[in-house]
XYZ file of N, CA and C in Angstrom:
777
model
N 87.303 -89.714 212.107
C 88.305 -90.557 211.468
C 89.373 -89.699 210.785
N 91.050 -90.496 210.537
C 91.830 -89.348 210.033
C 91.265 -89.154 208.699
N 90.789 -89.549 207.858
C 90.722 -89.312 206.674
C 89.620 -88.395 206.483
N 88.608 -88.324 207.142
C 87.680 -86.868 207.234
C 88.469 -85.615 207.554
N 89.409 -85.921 208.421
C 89.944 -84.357 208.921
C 90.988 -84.084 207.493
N 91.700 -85.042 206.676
C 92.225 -84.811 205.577
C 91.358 -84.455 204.642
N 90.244 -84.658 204.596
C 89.009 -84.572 203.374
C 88.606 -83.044 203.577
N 88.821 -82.411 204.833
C 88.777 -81.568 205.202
C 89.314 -80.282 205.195
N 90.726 -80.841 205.509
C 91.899 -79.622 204.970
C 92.060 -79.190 203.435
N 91.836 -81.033 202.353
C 91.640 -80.861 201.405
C 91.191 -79.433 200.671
N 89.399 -79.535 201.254
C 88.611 -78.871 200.656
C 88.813 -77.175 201.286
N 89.229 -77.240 202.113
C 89.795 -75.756 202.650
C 90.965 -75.530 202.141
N 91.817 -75.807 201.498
C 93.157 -75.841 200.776
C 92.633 -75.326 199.400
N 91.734 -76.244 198.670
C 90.736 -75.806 197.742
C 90.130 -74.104 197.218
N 89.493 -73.983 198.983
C 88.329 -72.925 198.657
C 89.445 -71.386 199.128
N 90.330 -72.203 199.672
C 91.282 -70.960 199.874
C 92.529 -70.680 198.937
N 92.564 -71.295 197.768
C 93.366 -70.961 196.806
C 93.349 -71.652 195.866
N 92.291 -72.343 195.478
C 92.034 -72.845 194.201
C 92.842 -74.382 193.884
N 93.053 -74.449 192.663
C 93.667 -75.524 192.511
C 95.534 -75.265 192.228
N 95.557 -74.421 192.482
C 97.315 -73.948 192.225
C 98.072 -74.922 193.225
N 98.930 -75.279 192.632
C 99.393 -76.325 194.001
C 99.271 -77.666 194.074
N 98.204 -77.710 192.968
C 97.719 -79.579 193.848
C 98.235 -80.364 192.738
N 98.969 -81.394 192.513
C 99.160 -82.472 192.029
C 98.137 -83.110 191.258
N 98.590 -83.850 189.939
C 97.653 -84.410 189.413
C 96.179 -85.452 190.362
N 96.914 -86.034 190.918
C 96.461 -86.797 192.342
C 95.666 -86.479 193.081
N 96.083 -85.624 193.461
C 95.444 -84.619 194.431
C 93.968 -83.649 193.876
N 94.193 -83.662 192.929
C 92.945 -82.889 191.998
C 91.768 -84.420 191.969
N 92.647 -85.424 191.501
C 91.194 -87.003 191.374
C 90.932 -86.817 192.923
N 92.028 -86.670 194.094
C 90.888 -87.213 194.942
C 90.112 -86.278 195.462
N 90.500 -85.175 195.560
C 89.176 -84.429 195.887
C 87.889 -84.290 194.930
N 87.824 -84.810 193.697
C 86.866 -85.402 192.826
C 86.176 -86.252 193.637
N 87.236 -87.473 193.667
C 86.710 -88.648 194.475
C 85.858 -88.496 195.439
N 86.200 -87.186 196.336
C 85.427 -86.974 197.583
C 83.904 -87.405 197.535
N 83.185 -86.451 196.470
C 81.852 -86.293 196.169
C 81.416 -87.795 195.482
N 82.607 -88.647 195.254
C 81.707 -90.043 194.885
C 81.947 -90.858 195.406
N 82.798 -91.055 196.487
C 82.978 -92.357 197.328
C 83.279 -91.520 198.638
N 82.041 -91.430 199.503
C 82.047 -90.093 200.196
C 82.621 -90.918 201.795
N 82.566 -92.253 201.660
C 83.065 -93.050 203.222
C 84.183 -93.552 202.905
N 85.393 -93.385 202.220
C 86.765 -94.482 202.161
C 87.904 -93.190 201.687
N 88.929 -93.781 202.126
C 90.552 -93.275 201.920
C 90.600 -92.961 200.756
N 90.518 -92.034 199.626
C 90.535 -92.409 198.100
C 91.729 -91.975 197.630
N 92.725 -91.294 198.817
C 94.178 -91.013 198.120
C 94.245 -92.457 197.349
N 94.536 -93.977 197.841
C 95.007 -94.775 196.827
C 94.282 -94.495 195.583
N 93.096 -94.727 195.603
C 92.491 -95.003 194.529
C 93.347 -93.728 193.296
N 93.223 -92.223 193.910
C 93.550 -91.502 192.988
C 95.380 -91.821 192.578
N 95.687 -92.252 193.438
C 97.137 -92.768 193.201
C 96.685 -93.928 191.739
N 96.309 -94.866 191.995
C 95.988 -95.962 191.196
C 95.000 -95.879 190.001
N 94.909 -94.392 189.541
C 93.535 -93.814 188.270
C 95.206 -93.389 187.749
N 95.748 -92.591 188.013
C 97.079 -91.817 187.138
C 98.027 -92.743 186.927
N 98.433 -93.516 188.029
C 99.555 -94.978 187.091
C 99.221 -95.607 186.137
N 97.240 -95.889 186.664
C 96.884 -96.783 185.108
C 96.753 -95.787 183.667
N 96.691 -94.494 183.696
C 95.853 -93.672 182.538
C 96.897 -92.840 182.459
N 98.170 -92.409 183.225
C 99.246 -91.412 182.808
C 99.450 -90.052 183.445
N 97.791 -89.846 183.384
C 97.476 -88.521 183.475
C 96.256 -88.208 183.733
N 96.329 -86.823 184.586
C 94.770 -86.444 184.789
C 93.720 -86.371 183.767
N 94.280 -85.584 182.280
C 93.623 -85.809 181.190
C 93.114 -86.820 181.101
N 93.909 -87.775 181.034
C 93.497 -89.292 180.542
C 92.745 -90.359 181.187
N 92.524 -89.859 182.559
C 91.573 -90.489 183.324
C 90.200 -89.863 183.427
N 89.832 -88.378 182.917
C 88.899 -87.603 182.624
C 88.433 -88.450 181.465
N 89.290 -88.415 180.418
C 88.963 -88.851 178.977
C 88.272 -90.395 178.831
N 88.927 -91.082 179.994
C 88.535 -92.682 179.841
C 86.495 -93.122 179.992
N 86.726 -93.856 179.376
C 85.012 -94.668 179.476
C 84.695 -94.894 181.176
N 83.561 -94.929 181.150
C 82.885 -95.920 182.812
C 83.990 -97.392 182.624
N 83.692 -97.946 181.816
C 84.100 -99.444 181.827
C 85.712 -99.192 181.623
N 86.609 -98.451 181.183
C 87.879 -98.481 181.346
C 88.545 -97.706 182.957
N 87.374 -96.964 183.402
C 87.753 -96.965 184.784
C 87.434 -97.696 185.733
N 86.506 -98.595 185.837
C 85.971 -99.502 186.655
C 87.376 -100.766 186.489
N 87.902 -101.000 185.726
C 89.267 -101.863 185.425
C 90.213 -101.293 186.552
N 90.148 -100.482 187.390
C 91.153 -100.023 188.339
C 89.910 -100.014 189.676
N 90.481 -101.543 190.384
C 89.889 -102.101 191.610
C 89.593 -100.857 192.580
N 88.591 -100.477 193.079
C 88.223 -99.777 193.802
C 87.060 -99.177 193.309
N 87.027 -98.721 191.715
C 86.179 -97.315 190.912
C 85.178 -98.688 190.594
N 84.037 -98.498 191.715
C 82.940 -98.502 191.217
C 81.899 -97.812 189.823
N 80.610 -98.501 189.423
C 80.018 -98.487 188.892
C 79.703 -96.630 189.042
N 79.223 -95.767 190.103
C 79.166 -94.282 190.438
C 80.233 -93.797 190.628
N 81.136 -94.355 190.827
C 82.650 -93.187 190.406
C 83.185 -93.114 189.125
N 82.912 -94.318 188.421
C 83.414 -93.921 187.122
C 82.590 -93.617 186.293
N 80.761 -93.100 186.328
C 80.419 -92.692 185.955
C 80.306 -91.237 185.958
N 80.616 -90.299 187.305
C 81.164 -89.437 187.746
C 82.262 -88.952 187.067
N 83.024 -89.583 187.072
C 84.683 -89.288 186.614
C 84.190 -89.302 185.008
N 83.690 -89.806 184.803
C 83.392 -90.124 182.946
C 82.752 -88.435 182.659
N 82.008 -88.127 183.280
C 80.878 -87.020 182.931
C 81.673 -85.798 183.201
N 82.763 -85.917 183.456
C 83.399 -84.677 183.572
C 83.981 -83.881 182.040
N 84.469 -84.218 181.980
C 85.148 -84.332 180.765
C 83.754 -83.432 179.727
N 82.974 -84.641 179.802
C 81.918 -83.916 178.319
C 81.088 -82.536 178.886
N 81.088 -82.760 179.806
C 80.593 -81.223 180.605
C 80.937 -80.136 180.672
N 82.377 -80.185 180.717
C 83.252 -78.879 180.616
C 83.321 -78.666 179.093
N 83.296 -79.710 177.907
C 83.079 -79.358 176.570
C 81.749 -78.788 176.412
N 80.518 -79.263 176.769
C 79.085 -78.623 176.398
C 79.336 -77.499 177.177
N 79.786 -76.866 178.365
C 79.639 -75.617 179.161
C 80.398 -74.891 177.617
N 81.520 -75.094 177.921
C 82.542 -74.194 176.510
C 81.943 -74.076 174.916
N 80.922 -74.738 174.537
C 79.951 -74.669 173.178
C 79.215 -73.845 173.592
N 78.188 -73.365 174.662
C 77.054 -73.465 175.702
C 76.810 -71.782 175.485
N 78.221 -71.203 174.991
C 78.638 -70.284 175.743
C 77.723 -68.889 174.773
N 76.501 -68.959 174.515
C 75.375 -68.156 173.624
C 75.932 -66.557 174.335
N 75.816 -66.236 172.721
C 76.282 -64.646 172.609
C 77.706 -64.012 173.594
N 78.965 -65.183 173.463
C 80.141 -64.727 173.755
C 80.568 -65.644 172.813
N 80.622 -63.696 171.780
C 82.139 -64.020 171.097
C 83.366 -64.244 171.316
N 84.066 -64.907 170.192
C 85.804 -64.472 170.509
C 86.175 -64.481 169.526
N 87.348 -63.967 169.443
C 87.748 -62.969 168.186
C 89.095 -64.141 167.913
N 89.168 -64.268 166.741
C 89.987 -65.339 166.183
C 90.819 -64.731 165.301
N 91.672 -63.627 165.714
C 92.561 -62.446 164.505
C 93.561 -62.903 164.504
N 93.801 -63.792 165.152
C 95.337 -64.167 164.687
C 95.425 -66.162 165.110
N 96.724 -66.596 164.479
C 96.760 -68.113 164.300
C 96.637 -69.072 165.522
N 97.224 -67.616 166.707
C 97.262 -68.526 167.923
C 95.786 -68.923 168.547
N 95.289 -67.459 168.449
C 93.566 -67.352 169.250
C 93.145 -68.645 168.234
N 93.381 -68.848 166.837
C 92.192 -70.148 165.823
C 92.910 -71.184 166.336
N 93.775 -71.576 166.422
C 94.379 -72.665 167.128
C 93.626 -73.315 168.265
N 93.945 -72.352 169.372
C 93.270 -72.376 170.558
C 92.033 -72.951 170.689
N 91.387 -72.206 169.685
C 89.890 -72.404 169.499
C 89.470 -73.359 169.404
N 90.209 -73.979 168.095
C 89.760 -75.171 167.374
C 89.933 -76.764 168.632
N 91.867 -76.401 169.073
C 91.979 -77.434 170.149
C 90.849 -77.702 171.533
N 90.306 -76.288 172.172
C 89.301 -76.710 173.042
C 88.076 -77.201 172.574
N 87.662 -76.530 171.350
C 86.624 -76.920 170.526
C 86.383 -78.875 170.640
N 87.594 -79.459 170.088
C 87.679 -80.875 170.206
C 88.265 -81.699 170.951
N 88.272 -80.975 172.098
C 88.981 -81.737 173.037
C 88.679 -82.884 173.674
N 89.601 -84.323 173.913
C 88.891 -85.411 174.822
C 87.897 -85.754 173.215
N 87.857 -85.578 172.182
C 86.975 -86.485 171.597
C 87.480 -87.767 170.979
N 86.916 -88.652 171.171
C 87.330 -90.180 170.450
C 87.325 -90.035 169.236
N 86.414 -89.712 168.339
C 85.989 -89.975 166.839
C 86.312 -88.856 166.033
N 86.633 -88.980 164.907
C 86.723 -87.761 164.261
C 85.385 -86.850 163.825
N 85.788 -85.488 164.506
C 84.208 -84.839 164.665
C 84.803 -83.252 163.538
N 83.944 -82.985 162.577
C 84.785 -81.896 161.708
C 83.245 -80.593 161.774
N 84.156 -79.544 162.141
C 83.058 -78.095 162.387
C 83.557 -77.156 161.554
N 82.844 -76.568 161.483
C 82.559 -75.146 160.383
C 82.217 -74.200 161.775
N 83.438 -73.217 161.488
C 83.297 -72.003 162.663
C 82.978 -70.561 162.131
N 81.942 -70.203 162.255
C 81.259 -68.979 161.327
C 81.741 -67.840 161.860
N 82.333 -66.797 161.117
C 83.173 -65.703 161.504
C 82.635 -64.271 161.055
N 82.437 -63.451 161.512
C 81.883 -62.137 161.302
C 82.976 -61.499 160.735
N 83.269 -59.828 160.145
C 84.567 -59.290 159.147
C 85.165 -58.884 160.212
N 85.008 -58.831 161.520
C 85.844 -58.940 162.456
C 86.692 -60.329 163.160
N 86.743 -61.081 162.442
C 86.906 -62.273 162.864
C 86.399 -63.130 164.582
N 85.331 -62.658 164.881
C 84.353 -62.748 166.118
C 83.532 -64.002 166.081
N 83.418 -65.137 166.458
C 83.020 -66.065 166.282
C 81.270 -65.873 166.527
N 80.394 -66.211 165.076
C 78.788 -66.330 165.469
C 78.473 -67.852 165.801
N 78.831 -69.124 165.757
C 78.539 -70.009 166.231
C 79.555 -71.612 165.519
N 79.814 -72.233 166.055
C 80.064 -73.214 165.401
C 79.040 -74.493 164.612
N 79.120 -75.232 163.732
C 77.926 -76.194 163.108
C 78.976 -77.353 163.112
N 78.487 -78.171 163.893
C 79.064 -79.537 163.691
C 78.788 -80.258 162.641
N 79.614 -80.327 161.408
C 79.237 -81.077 160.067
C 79.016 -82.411 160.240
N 80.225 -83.204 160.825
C 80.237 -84.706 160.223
C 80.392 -85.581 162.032
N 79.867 -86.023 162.386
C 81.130 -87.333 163.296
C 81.748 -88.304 162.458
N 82.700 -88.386 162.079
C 83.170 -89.794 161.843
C 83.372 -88.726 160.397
N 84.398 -89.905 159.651
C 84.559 -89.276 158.101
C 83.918 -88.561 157.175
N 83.808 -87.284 156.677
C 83.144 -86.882 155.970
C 82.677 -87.468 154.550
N 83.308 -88.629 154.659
C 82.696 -90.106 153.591
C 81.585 -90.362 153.394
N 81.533 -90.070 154.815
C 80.151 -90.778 155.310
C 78.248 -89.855 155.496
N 78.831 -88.316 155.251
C 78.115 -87.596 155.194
C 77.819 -86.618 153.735
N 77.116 -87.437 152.866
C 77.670 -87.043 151.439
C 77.200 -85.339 150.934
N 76.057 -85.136 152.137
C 75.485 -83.660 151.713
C 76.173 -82.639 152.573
N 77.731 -82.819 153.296
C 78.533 -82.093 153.896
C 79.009 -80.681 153.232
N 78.739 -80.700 152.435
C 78.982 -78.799 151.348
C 77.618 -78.259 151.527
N 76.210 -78.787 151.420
C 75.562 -78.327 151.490
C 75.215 -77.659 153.281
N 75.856 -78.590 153.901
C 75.802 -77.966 155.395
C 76.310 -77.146 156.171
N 77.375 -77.261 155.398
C 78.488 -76.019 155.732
C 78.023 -74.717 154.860
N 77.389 -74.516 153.798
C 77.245 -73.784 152.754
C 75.595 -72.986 153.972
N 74.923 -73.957 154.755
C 73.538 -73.616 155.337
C 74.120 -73.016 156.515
N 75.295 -73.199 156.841
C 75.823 -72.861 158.466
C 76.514 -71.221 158.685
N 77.105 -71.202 156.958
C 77.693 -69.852 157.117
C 76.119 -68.826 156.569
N 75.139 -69.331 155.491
C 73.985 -68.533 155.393
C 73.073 -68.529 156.703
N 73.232 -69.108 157.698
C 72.279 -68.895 158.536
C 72.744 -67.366 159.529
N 74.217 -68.171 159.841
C 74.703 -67.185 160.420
C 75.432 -65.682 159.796
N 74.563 -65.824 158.592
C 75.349 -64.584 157.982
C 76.730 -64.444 157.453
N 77.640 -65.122 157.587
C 79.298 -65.087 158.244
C 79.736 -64.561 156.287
N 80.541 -64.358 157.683
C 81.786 -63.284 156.121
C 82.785 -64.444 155.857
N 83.477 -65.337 156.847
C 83.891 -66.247 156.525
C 84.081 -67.236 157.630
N 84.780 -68.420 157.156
C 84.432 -69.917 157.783
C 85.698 -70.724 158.096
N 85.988 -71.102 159.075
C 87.125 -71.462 159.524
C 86.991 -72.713 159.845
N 87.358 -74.231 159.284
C 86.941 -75.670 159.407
C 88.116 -76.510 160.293
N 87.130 -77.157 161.039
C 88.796 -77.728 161.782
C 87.850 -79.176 162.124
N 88.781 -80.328 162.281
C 88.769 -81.303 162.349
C 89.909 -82.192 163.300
N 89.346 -82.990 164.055
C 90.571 -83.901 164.679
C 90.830 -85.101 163.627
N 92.036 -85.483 164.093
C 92.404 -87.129 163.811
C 92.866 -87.875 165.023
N 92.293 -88.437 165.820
C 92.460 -89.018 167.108
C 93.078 -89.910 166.811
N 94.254 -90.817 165.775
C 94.813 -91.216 165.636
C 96.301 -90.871 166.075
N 96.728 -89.360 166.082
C 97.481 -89.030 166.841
C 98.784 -87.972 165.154
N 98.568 -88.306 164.409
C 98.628 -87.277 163.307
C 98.122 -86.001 163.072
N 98.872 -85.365 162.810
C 98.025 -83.963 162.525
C 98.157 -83.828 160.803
N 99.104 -84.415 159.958
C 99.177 -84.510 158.596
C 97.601 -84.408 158.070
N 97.071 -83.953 157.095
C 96.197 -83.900 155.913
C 96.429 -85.255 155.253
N 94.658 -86.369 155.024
C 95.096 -86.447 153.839
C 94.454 -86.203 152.308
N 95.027 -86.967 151.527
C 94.237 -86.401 150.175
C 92.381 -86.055 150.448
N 91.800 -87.272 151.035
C 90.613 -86.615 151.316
C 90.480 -85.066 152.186
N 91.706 -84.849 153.126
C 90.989 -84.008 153.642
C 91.464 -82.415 152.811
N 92.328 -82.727 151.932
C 92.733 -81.976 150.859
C 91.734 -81.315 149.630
N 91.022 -82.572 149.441
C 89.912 -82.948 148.528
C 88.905 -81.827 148.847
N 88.623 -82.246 150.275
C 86.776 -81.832 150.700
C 87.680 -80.248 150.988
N 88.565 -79.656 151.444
C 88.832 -78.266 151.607
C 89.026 -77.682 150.479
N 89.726 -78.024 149.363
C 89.184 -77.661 147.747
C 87.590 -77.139 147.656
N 86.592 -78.786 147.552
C 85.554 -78.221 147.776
C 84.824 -77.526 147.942
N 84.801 -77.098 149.335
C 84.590 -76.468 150.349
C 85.078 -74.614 149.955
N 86.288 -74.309 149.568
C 86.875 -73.444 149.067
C 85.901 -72.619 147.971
N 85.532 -73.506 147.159
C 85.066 -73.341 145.576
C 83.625 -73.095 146.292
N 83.073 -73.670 146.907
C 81.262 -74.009 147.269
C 81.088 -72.122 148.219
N 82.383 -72.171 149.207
C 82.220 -70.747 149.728
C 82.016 -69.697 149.076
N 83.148 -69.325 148.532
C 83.633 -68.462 147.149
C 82.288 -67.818 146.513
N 81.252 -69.377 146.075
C 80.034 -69.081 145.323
C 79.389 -68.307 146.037
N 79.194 -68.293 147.233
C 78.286 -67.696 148.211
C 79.131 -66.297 148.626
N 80.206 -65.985 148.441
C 81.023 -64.522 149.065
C 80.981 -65.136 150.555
N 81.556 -66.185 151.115
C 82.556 -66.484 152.051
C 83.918 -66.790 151.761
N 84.553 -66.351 152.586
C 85.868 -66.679 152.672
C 85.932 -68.194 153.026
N 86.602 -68.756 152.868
C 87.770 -70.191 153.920
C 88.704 -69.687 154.595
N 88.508 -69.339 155.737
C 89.573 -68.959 156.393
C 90.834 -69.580 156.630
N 90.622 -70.312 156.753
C 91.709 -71.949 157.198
C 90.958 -73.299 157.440
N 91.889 -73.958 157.310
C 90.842 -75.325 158.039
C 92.439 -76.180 158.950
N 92.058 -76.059 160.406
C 93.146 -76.327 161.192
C 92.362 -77.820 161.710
N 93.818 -78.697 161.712
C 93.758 -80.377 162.084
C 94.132 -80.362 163.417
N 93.529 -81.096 164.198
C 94.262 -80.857 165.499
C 94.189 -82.394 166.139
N 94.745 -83.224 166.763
C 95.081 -84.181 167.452
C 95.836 -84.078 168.715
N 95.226 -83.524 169.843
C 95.006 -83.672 171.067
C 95.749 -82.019 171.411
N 96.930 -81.966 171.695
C 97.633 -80.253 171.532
C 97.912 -80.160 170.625
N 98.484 -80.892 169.673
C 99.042 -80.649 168.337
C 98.161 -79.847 167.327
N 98.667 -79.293 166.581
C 97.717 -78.618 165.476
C 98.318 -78.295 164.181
N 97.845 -78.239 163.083
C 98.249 -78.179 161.639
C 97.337 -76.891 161.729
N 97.474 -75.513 160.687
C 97.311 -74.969 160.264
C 97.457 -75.141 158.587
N 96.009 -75.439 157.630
C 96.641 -75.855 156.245
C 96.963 -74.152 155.651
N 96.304 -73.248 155.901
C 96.251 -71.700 155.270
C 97.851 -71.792 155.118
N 98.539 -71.766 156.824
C 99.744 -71.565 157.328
C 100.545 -72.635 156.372
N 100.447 -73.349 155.731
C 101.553 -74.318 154.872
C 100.993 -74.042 153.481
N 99.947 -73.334 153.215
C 99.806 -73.341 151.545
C 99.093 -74.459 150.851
N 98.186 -75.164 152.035
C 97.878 -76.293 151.636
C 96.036 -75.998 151.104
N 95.663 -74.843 150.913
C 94.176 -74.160 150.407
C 94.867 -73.378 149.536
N 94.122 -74.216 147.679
C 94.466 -73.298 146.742
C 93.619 -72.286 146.654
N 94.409 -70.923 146.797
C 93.397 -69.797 146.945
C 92.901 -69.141 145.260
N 91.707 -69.931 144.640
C 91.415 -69.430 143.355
C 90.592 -68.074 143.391
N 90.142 -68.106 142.408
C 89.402 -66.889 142.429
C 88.478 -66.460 143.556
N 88.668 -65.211 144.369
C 87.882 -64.570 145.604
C 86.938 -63.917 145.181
N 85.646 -63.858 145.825
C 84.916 -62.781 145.077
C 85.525 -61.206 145.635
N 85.772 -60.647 145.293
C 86.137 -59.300 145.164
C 85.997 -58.398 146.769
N 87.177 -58.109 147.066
C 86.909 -57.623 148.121
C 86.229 -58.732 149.510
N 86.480 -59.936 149.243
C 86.491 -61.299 150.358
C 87.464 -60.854 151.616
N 88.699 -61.260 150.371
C 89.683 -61.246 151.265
C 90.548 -60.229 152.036
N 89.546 -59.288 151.458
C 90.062 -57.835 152.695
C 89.117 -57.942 153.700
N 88.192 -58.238 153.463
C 87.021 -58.028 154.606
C 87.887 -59.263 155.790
N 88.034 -60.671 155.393
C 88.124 -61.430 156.239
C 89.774 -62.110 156.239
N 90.780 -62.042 156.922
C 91.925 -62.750 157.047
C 92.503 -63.022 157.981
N 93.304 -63.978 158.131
C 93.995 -64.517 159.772
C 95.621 -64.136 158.933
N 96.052 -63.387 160.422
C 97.400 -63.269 160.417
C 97.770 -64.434 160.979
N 99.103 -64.440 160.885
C 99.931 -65.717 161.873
C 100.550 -65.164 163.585
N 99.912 -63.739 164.044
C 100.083 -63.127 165.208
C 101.258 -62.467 164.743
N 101.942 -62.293 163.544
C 103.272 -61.017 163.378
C 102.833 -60.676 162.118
N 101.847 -60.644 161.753
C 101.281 -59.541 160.348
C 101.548 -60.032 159.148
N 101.943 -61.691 159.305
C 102.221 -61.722 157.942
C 101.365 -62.703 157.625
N 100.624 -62.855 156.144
C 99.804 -63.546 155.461
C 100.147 -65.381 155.545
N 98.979 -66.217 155.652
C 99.672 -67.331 155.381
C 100.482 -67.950 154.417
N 101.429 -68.448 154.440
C 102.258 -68.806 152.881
C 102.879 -69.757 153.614
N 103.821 -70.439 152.681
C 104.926 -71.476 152.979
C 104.267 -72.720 152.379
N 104.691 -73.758 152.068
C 104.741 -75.443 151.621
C 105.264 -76.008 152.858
N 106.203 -75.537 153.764
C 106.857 -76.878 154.882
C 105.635 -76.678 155.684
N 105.271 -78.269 155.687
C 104.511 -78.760 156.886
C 104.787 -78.515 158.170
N 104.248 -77.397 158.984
C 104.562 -76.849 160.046
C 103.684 -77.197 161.248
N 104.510 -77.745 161.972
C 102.926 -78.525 163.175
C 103.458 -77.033 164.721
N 102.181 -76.852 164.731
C 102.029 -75.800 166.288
C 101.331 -77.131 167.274
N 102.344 -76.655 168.327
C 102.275 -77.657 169.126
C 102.287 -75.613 170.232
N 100.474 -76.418 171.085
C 100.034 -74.841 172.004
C 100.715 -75.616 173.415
N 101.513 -74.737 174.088
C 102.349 -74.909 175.424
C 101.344 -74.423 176.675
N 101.051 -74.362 177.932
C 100.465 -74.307 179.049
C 99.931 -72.953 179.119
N 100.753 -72.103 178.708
C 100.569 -70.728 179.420
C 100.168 -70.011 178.245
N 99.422 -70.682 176.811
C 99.777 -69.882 175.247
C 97.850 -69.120 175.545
């Protein structure tokens, strides 16, 4: 049939140069291949990106918000659903590879793949060696740290387990803001003061909502009180040109394709 010999070239187009080249489209249907392994699925992948925008966004969607686009059965959009959280657990997964977080762009980075595709607001404590080398992340809270009232004490157990010189906190708002607010002002105070006691640093605590990202270090938004002595030489993030965080203007980093 023609659509096997296309399913075909597809996957040899694929294994002979990767995905460079292919269209948002073109990437669902050779997905598609492996779940609706007898039918035409160019439409279908045509008809997943008109309804959702984007390849992201059809990765990101529920079983039941893809099954709403006639064709995506009950096993394709469970397929298509499981992608997404897979490539996040592989990227957590990743035992005894560090990465070195020395400057604003690499913590950025970090923090955005860290939460990527998540619905709810999910807030981590990223434990940092005096090389700024990541020993593990601790997922504090899902959902508001309102709601998790012994959240200092967990973060306070996450940097003593792992030893860490200091702690770098990042949080989404899937609302689509990257602004702070007073709570999240509040609990990084906190958090600040609770480290301090222990001889960790706060490195930063970066907001991120989907690419977008807040850096609070980078706006002056962590009052830096008393350090224990010799903290803050051991542990600091440049902004990638050597200079210390400072400033008050609310500065949003928005990370581009190739950063």
């Amino acid at each position: 049939m023609e659509h096997e010999g296309h399913r075909r070239r597809m996957r040899e187009r694929y294994l002979s140069q990767g995905l460079d080249g292919f269209a948002q489209h073109e990437i669902l249907e050779l997905l598609l291949f492996y779940a609706i392994p007898q039918k035409n699925v160019n439409p279908l992948a045509h008809a997943l990106i008109d309804r959702f925008g984007s390849l992201h966004a059809v990765l990101g969607a529920t079983p039941r918000q893809l099954m709403q686009v006639e064709g995506i059965g009950e096993y394709a959009a469970t397929f298509l659903s499981l992608l997404g959280p897979v490539a996040r657990t592989a990227e957590r997964s990743r035992e005894g590879q560090r990465v070195r977080l020395s400057n604003r762009k690499a913590a950025v980075n970090y923090c955005i793949r860290l939460l990527a595709g998540e619905k709810r607001e999910m807030f981590y404590a990223v434990c940092l060696n005096g090389q700024m080398d990541t020993l593990g992340d601790a997922l504090i809270a899902k959902g508001s740290l309102s709601d998790v009232p012994a959240y200092p004490r967990i973060v306070a157990d996450a940097a003593l387990t792992h030893n860490a010189h200091g702690v770098l906190l990042c949080h989404n708002h899937p609302g689509g803001s990257v602004t702070p607010s007073q709570a999240d002002l509040d609990a990084t105070d906190t958090l600040h003061r609770l480290l301090s006691e222990i001889e960790v640093v706060l490195v930063d605590h970066i907001i991120v909502s989907g690419q977008e990202a807040l850096s609070m270090a980078r706006n002056g938004m962590i009052r830096r009180g008393p350090a224990p002595e010799g903290a803050e030489a051991r542990v600091a993030v440049s902004d990638g040109e050597g200079r210390p965080p400072c400033g008050l203007k609310i500065d949003h980093l928005t990370i581009t394709e190739d950063a």
